[in-house]
mmCIF file of C-alpha atoms in Angstrom:
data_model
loop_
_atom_site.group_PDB
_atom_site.id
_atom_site.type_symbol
_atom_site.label_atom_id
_atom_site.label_comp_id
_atom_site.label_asym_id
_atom_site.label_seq_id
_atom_site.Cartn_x
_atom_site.Cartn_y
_atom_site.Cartn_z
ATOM 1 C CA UNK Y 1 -18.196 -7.167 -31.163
ATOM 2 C CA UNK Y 2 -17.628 -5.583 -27.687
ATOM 3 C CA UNK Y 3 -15.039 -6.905 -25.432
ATOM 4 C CA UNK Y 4 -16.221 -6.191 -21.515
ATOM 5 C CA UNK Y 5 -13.851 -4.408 -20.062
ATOM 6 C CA UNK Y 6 -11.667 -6.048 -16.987
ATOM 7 C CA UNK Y 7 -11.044 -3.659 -14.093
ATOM 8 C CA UNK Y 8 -8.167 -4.936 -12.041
ATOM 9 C CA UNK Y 9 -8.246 -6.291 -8.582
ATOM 10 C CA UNK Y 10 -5.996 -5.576 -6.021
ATOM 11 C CA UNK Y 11 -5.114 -6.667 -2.532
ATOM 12 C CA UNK Y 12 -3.141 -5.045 0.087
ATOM 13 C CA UNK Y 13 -0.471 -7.077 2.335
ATOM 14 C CA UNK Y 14 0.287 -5.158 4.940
ATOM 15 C CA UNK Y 15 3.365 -6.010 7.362
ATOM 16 C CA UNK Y 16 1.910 -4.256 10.163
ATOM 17 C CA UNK Y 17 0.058 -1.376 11.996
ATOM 18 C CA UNK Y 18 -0.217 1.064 11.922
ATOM 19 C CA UNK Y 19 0.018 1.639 8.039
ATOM 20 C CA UNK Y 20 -3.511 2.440 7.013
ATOM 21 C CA UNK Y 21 -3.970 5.114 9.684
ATOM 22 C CA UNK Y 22 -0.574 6.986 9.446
ATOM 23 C CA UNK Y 23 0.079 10.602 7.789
ATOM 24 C CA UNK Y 24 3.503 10.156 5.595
ATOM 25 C CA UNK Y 25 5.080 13.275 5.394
ATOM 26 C CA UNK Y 26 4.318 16.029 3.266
ATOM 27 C CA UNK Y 27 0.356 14.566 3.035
ATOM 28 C CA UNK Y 28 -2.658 15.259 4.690
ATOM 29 C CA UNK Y 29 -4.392 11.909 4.225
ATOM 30 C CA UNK Y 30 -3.629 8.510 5.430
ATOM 31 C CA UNK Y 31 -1.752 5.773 3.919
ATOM 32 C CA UNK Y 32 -4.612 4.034 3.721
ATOM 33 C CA UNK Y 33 -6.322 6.402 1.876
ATOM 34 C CA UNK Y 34 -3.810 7.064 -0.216
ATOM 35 C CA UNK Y 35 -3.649 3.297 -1.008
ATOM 36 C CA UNK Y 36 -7.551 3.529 -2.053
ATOM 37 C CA UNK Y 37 -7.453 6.634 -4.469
ATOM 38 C CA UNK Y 38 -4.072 5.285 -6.341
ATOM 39 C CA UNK Y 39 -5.568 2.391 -7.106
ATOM 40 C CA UNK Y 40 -8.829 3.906 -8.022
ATOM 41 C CA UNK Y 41 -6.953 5.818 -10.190
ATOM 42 C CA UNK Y 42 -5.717 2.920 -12.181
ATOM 43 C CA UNK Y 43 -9.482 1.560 -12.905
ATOM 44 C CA UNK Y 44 -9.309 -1.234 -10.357
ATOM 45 C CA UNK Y 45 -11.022 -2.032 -7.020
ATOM 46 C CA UNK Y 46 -9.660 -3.357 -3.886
ATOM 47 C CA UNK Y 47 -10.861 -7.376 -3.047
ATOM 48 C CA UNK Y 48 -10.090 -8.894 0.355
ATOM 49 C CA UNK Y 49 -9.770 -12.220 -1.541
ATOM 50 C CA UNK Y 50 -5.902 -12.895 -2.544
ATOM 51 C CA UNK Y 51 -6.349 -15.848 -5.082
ATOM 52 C CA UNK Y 52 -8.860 -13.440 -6.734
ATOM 53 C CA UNK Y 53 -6.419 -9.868 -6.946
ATOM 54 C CA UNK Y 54 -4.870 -9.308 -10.147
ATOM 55 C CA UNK Y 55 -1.800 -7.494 -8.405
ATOM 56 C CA UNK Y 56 -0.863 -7.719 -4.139
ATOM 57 C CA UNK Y 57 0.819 -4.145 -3.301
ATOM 58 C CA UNK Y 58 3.104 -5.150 -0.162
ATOM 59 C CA UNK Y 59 3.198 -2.044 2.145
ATOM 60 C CA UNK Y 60 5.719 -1.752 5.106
ATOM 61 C CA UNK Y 61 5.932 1.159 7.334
ATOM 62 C CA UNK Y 62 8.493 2.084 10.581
ATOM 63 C CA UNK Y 63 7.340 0.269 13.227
ATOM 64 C CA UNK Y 64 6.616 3.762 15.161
ATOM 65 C CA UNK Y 65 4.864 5.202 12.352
ATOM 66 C CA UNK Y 66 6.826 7.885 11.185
ATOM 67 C CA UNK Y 67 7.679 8.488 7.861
ATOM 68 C CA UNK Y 68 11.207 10.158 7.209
ATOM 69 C CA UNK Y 69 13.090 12.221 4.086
ATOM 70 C CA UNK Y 70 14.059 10.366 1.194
ATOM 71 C CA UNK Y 71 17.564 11.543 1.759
ATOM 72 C CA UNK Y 72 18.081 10.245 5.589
ATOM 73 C CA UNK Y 73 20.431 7.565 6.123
ATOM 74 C CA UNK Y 74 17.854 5.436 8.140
ATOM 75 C CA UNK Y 75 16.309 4.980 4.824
ATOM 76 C CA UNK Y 76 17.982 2.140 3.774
ATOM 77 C CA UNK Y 77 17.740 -1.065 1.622
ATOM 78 C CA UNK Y 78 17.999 -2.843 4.745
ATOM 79 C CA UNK Y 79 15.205 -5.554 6.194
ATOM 80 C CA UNK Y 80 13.744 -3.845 9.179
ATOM 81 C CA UNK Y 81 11.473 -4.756 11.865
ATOM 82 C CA UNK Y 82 8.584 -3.336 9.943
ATOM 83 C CA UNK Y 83 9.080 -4.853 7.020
ATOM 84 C CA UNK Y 84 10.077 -8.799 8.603
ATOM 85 C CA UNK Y 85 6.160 -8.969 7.982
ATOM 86 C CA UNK Y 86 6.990 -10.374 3.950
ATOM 87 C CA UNK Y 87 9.003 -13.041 4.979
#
């Protein structure tokens, strides 16, 4: 017997714009495309539906869009305006 297979859904939570449009650094695609081929990558599909999603990837961005080094002290575990959005 032949189990169907189960593709996992995801849905995105994003704190704020502009997240899907930006360019991070070092990329030359947009976070939100980004977003779409990692998790095509894993097998699953995207579903606007929250009580249907398997897994909710929380994204928060810098308010002005910008991404920074991983090294710069701005980088912080710190809440920050742009990412007030999960509470």
């Amino acid at each position: 017997m032949t189990l169907p297979a189960k593709f996992p859904l995801f849905t995105l939570s994003i704190a704020r714009e502009p997240v899907p449009r930006t360019v991070p650094a070092y990329q030359g695609n947009t976070f939100g495309e980004l977003l779409d081929a990692n998790i095509l990558v894993t097998g699953g599909y995207k579903t606007s539906a929250p009580e249907r999603a398997d897994l909710i990837i929380a994204v928060g961005m810098p308010l002005n869009g910008v991404t920074l080094e991983a090294a710069v002290p701005e980088n912080t575990e710190a809440l920050t305006a742009g990412s007030q959005g999960f509470c």
